Amino acid sequence: MPQIPSYEEQIRAPNAPRTAGWEGARVVDTSGSLSRFAETLGETATREFRRRDDLALMEYEQQLAQLDQQLMLGDQDNPGALRKMGTDAFGVSKSTLADWDSRVNALAPRFLTPEADLVAKQKRTVRRQDAQRRLSEHEYGQGLIADEQVTKSSLLVAQNEAIQNATDSQMVKASIARASGIIAAQGKRYGKPAELVAAELAQNESATWK
């Protein structure tokens, strides 16, 4: 009885027929297409990240502007730092900048790219430097105004005291001495020439004795 050759024998047979459909087949290299496809996906993702970060940066800029408005100007119920006048403005730079740092840190935006983090940091830095400049100028200007106000009110107290004790020459002299000290101290703070301070002292003494 004839035997049917095994599968292994058919494979090894020199005259075994080839499988239909594979005659002349060739292998196509698709690695280049896959690489370009992956590259395209990467570029698309990068553009999407940047688009989202651009929108997030615009929102962050708006938040910084709102914070600046609140701290610097405020409103009628809660006036900001730049609306504090005279002695009320003393120390306003330090307290406002501390509040600024605390509230800016609380915003804590999250970006998708390191470039956006760098831009956000630059925006914070510029805003803070601008706030510090305006606060310093405001506090200095209001300090001069407060100096004039307090000096004038102190001189007025000394003059009124002298008037109330007009019949007591010793009290009048004491009042003049206190007023002279006030005038001399202001002259030193302002760096006034000695001649000008001497003229103001003589004027105050003359006005008091009248």
mmCIF file of C-alpha atoms in Angstrom:
data_model
loop_
_atom_site.group_PDB
_atom_site.id
_atom_site.type_symbol
_atom_site.label_atom_id
_atom_site.label_comp_id
_atom_site.label_asym_id
_atom_site.label_seq_id
_atom_site.Cartn_x
_atom_site.Cartn_y
_atom_site.Cartn_z
ATOM 1 C CA MET A 1 0.000 0.000 0.000
ATOM 2 C CA PRO A 2 1.563 3.355 -0.983
ATOM 3 C CA GLN A 3 2.439 5.723 1.903
ATOM 4 C CA ILE A 4 1.685 9.410 1.912
ATOM 5 C CA PRO A 5 4.894 11.383 2.594
ATOM 6 C CA SER A 6 4.960 13.336 5.840
ATOM 7 C CA TYR A 7 4.862 17.152 6.012
ATOM 8 C CA GLU A 8 8.572 17.321 6.728
ATOM 9 C CA GLU A 9 9.321 15.120 3.699
ATOM 10 C CA GLN A 10 7.155 17.304 1.456
ATOM 11 C CA ILE A 11 8.975 20.416 2.583
ATOM 12 C CA ARG A 12 12.342 18.801 1.879
ATOM 13 C CA ALA A 13 11.249 17.345 -1.477
ATOM 14 C CA PRO A 14 13.078 19.047 -4.345
ATOM 15 C CA ASN A 15 10.092 18.936 -6.642
ATOM 16 C CA ALA A 16 7.484 20.006 -4.109
ATOM 17 C CA PRO A 17 5.035 22.456 -5.714
ATOM 18 C CA ARG A 18 5.128 26.059 -4.536
ATOM 19 C CA THR A 19 2.120 27.510 -2.785
ATOM 20 C CA ALA A 20 -0.103 29.481 -5.153
ATOM 21 C CA GLY A 21 -0.152 33.234 -4.629
ATOM 22 C CA TRP A 22 3.376 33.602 -3.261
ATOM 23 C CA GLU A 23 5.076 33.328 -6.651
ATOM 24 C CA GLY A 24 7.283 36.407 -7.079
ATOM 25 C CA ALA A 25 6.211 37.960 -3.748
ATOM 26 C CA ARG A 26 8.541 40.608 -2.225
ATOM 27 C CA VAL A 27 8.843 42.203 1.222
ATOM 28 C CA VAL A 28 8.009 45.929 1.473
ATOM 29 C CA ASP A 29 9.977 48.038 4.022
ATOM 30 C CA THR A 30 7.446 50.235 5.917
ATOM 31 C CA SER A 31 9.850 51.485 8.611
ATOM 32 C CA GLY A 32 10.221 54.864 6.889
ATOM 33 C CA SER A 33 6.471 55.464 6.736
ATOM 34 C CA LEU A 34 6.047 54.512 10.376
ATOM 35 C CA SER A 35 8.857 56.855 11.359
ATOM 36 C CA ARG A 36 7.311 59.771 9.469
ATOM 37 C CA PHE A 37 3.918 58.974 10.990
ATOM 38 C CA ALA A 38 5.372 59.005 14.495
ATOM 39 C CA GLU A 39 7.160 62.275 13.744
ATOM 40 C CA THR A 40 3.915 63.842 12.521
ATOM 41 C CA LEU A 41 2.129 62.738 15.680
ATOM 42 C CA GLY A 42 4.883 64.261 17.781
ATOM 43 C CA GLU A 43 4.716 67.574 15.946
ATOM 44 C CA THR A 44 0.943 67.675 16.304
ATOM 45 C CA ALA A 45 1.182 67.013 20.032
ATOM 46 C CA THR A 46 3.811 69.738 20.428
ATOM 47 C CA ARG A 47 1.648 72.269 18.586
ATOM 48 C CA GLU A 48 -1.319 71.346 20.768
ATOM 49 C CA PHE A 49 0.731 71.742 23.957
ATOM 50 C CA ARG A 50 1.924 75.159 22.838
ATOM 51 C CA ARG A 51 -1.597 76.229 21.927
ATOM 52 C CA ARG A 52 -2.869 75.257 25.355
ATOM 53 C CA ASP A 53 0.055 76.962 27.041
ATOM 54 C CA ASP A 54 -0.562 80.166 25.049
ATOM 55 C CA LEU A 55 -4.143 80.244 26.295
ATOM 56 C CA ALA A 56 -3.031 79.456 29.842
ATOM 57 C CA LEU A 57 -0.457 82.265 29.719
ATOM 58 C CA MET A 58 -3.099 84.756 28.614
ATOM 59 C CA GLU A 59 -5.325 83.696 31.503
ATOM 60 C CA TYR A 60 -2.353 83.964 33.862
ATOM 61 C CA GLU A 61 -1.638 87.501 32.643
ATOM 62 C CA GLN A 62 -5.246 88.416 33.372
ATOM 63 C CA GLN A 63 -4.951 87.003 36.891
ATOM 64 C CA LEU A 64 -1.785 89.012 37.530
ATOM 65 C CA ALA A 65 -3.490 92.178 36.262
ATOM 66 C CA GLN A 66 -6.482 91.596 38.538
ATOM 67 C CA LEU A 67 -4.193 91.020 41.508
ATOM 68 C CA ASP A 68 -2.311 94.225 40.741
ATOM 69 C CA GLN A 69 -5.601 96.132 40.575
ATOM 70 C CA GLN A 70 -6.768 94.747 43.900
ATOM 71 C CA LEU A 71 -3.546 95.386 45.795
ATOM 72 C CA MET A 72 -2.583 98.733 44.297
ATOM 73 C CA LEU A 73 -5.923 100.506 43.842
ATOM 74 C CA GLY A 74 -8.569 98.346 45.466
ATOM 75 C CA ASP A 75 -12.068 99.791 45.709
ATOM 76 C CA GLN A 76 -14.095 102.134 47.915
ATOM 77 C CA ASP A 77 -14.559 99.519 50.629
ATOM 78 C CA ASN A 78 -10.976 98.233 50.500
ATOM 79 C CA PRO A 79 -8.624 100.946 49.200
ATOM 80 C CA GLY A 80 -5.360 99.687 47.768
ATOM 81 C CA ALA A 81 -1.817 100.623 48.687
ATOM 82 C CA LEU A 82 -1.621 103.601 46.321
ATOM 83 C CA ARG A 83 -4.701 105.151 47.937
ATOM 84 C CA LYS A 84 -3.153 105.263 51.376
ATOM 85 C CA MET A 85 -2.015 108.791 52.148
ATOM 86 C CA GLY A 86 0.250 110.509 54.647
ATOM 87 C CA THR A 87 1.230 108.440 57.651
ATOM 88 C CA ASP A 88 -1.148 105.672 56.526
ATOM 89 C CA ALA A 89 1.313 104.927 53.726
ATOM 90 C CA PHE A 90 4.171 104.139 56.111
ATOM 91 C CA GLY A 91 5.345 100.554 55.545
ATOM 92 C CA VAL A 92 2.971 100.040 52.630
ATOM 93 C CA SER A 93 5.727 98.712 50.335
ATOM 94 C CA LYS A 94 6.775 95.878 52.617
ATOM 95 C CA SER A 95 3.261 94.746 53.524
ATOM 96 C CA THR A 96 1.904 94.944 49.980
ATOM 97 C CA LEU A 97 4.814 93.064 48.416
ATOM 98 C CA ALA A 98 4.491 90.329 51.040
ATOM 99 C CA ASP A 99 0.811 90.025 50.187
ATOM 100 C CA TRP A 100 1.689 90.009 46.479
ATOM 101 C CA ASP A 101 4.182 87.143 46.879
ATOM 102 C CA SER A 102 1.740 85.080 48.887
ATOM 103 C CA ARG A 103 -1.147 85.492 46.486
ATOM 104 C CA VAL A 104 0.976 84.990 43.356
ATOM 105 C CA ASN A 105 2.291 81.711 44.748
ATOM 106 C CA ALA A 106 -1.289 80.613 45.396
ATOM 107 C CA LEU A 107 -2.106 80.965 41.686
ATOM 108 C CA ALA A 108 0.363 78.157 40.830
ATOM 109 C CA PRO A 109 -0.439 77.710 37.117
ATOM 110 C CA ARG A 110 0.481 74.417 35.458
ATOM 111 C CA PHE A 111 1.872 74.478 31.954
ATOM 112 C CA LEU A 112 2.669 71.690 29.518
ATOM 113 C CA THR A 113 6.037 72.962 28.311
ATOM 114 C CA PRO A 114 9.109 74.339 30.122
ATOM 115 C CA GLU A 115 9.070 77.338 27.751
ATOM 116 C CA ALA A 116 5.703 78.399 29.131
ATOM 117 C CA ASP A 117 6.987 78.097 32.702
ATOM 118 C CA LEU A 118 9.857 80.426 31.806
ATOM 119 C CA VAL A 119 7.513 82.985 30.202
ATOM 120 C CA ALA A 120 5.235 82.880 33.257
ATOM 121 C CA LYS A 121 8.215 83.472 35.553
ATOM 122 C CA GLN A 122 9.256 86.480 33.473
ATOM 123 C CA LYS A 123 5.744 87.900 33.675
ATOM 124 C CA ARG A 124 5.740 87.522 37.463
ATOM 125 C CA THR A 125 9.145 89.161 37.758
ATOM 126 C CA VAL A 126 8.216 92.152 35.599
ATOM 127 C CA ARG A 127 4.938 92.652 37.458
ATOM 128 C CA ARG A 128 6.612 92.520 40.858
ATOM 129 C CA GLN A 129 9.398 94.911 39.866
ATOM 130 C CA ASP A 130 6.826 97.369 38.567
ATOM 131 C CA ALA A 131 4.791 97.046 41.771
ATOM 132 C CA GLN A 132 7.888 97.614 43.899
ATOM 133 C CA ARG A 133 8.810 100.745 41.940
ATOM 134 C CA ARG A 134 5.350 102.286 42.229
ATOM 135 C CA LEU A 135 5.071 101.436 45.917
ATOM 136 C CA SER A 136 8.485 102.914 46.699
ATOM 137 C CA GLU A 137 7.697 106.138 44.859
ATOM 138 C CA HIS A 138 4.309 106.409 46.537
ATOM 139 C CA GLU A 139 5.635 105.733 50.014
ATOM 140 C CA TYR A 140 8.468 108.222 49.590
ATOM 141 C CA GLY A 141 6.156 110.951 48.294
ATOM 142 C CA GLN A 142 3.623 110.360 51.037
ATOM 143 C CA GLY A 143 6.444 110.336 53.560
ATOM 144 C CA LEU A 144 7.348 113.894 52.574
ATOM 145 C CA ILE A 145 3.713 114.953 52.841
ATOM 146 C CA ALA A 146 3.392 113.265 56.233
ATOM 147 C CA ASP A 147 6.568 114.977 57.394
ATOM 148 C CA GLU A 148 5.107 118.384 56.554
ATOM 149 C CA GLN A 149 1.785 117.546 58.172
ATOM 150 C CA VAL A 150 3.257 116.224 61.413
ATOM 151 C CA THR A 151 5.817 119.036 61.615
ATOM 152 C CA LYS A 152 3.179 121.728 61.154
ATOM 153 C CA SER A 153 0.828 120.184 63.685
ATOM 154 C CA SER A 154 3.667 119.850 66.228
ATOM 155 C CA LEU A 155 4.659 123.485 65.728
ATOM 156 C CA LEU A 156 1.041 124.510 66.143
ATOM 157 C CA VAL A 157 0.857 122.655 69.451
ATOM 158 C CA ALA A 158 3.983 124.420 70.696
ATOM 159 C CA GLN A 159 2.677 127.823 69.599
ATOM 160 C CA ASN A 160 -0.733 127.265 71.227
ATOM 161 C CA GLU A 161 0.995 126.191 74.402
ATOM 162 C CA ALA A 162 2.994 129.404 74.413
ATOM 163 C CA ILE A 163 -0.154 131.489 73.860
ATOM 164 C CA GLN A 164 -2.005 129.726 76.657
ATOM 165 C CA ASN A 165 0.872 130.498 79.014
ATOM 166 C CA ALA A 166 1.612 133.985 77.702
ATOM 167 C CA THR A 167 1.915 135.385 81.221
ATOM 168 C CA ASP A 168 4.587 132.848 82.152
ATOM 169 C CA SER A 169 7.808 133.721 80.351
ATOM 170 C CA GLN A 170 9.473 130.472 81.362
ATOM 171 C CA MET A 171 6.665 128.440 79.729
ATOM 172 C CA VAL A 172 6.852 130.588 76.617
ATOM 173 C CA LYS A 173 10.597 130.023 76.377
ATOM 174 C CA ALA A 174 10.067 126.259 76.833
ATOM 175 C CA SER A 175 7.508 126.238 74.031
ATOM 176 C CA ILE A 176 9.887 128.146 71.757
ATOM 177 C CA ALA A 177 12.672 125.678 72.576
ATOM 178 C CA ARG A 178 10.432 122.736 71.668
ATOM 179 C CA ALA A 179 9.434 124.422 68.395
ATOM 180 C CA SER A 180 13.077 125.182 67.622
ATOM 181 C CA GLY A 181 13.932 121.514 68.092
ATOM 182 C CA ILE A 182 11.153 120.527 65.681
ATOM 183 C CA ILE A 183 12.359 122.993 63.041
ATOM 184 C CA ALA A 184 16.004 121.979 63.407
ATOM 185 C CA ALA A 185 15.136 118.261 63.140
ATOM 186 C CA GLN A 186 13.154 118.826 59.957
ATOM 187 C CA GLY A 187 15.974 120.906 58.509
ATOM 188 C CA LYS A 188 18.377 118.032 59.178
ATOM 189 C CA ARG A 189 16.038 115.477 57.575
ATOM 190 C CA TYR A 190 15.666 117.636 54.470
ATOM 191 C CA GLY A 191 19.307 118.663 54.345
ATOM 192 C CA LYS A 192 18.428 122.357 54.498
ATOM 193 C CA PRO A 193 21.252 124.932 54.556
ATOM 194 C CA ALA A 194 22.123 126.200 58.038
ATOM 195 C CA GLU A 195 21.223 129.752 57.017
ATOM 196 C CA LEU A 196 17.701 128.731 56.039
ATOM 197 C CA VAL A 197 17.162 126.811 59.278
ATOM 198 C CA ALA A 198 18.401 129.808 61.284
ATOM 199 C CA ALA A 199 15.941 132.065 59.473
ATOM 200 C CA GLU A 200 13.035 129.704 60.209
ATOM 201 C CA LEU A 201 14.010 129.548 63.893
ATOM 202 C CA ALA A 202 14.111 133.339 64.157
ATOM 203 C CA GLN A 203 10.755 133.645 62.385
ATOM 204 C CA ASN A 204 9.104 131.125 64.710
ATOM 205 C CA GLU A 205 10.460 132.799 67.833
ATOM 206 C CA SER A 206 9.336 136.222 66.657
ATOM 207 C CA ALA A 207 5.843 134.955 65.797
ATOM 208 C CA THR A 208 5.530 133.264 69.196
ATOM 209 C CA TRP A 209 6.439 136.373 71.232
ATOM 210 C CA LYS A 210 3.940 138.452 69.312
#
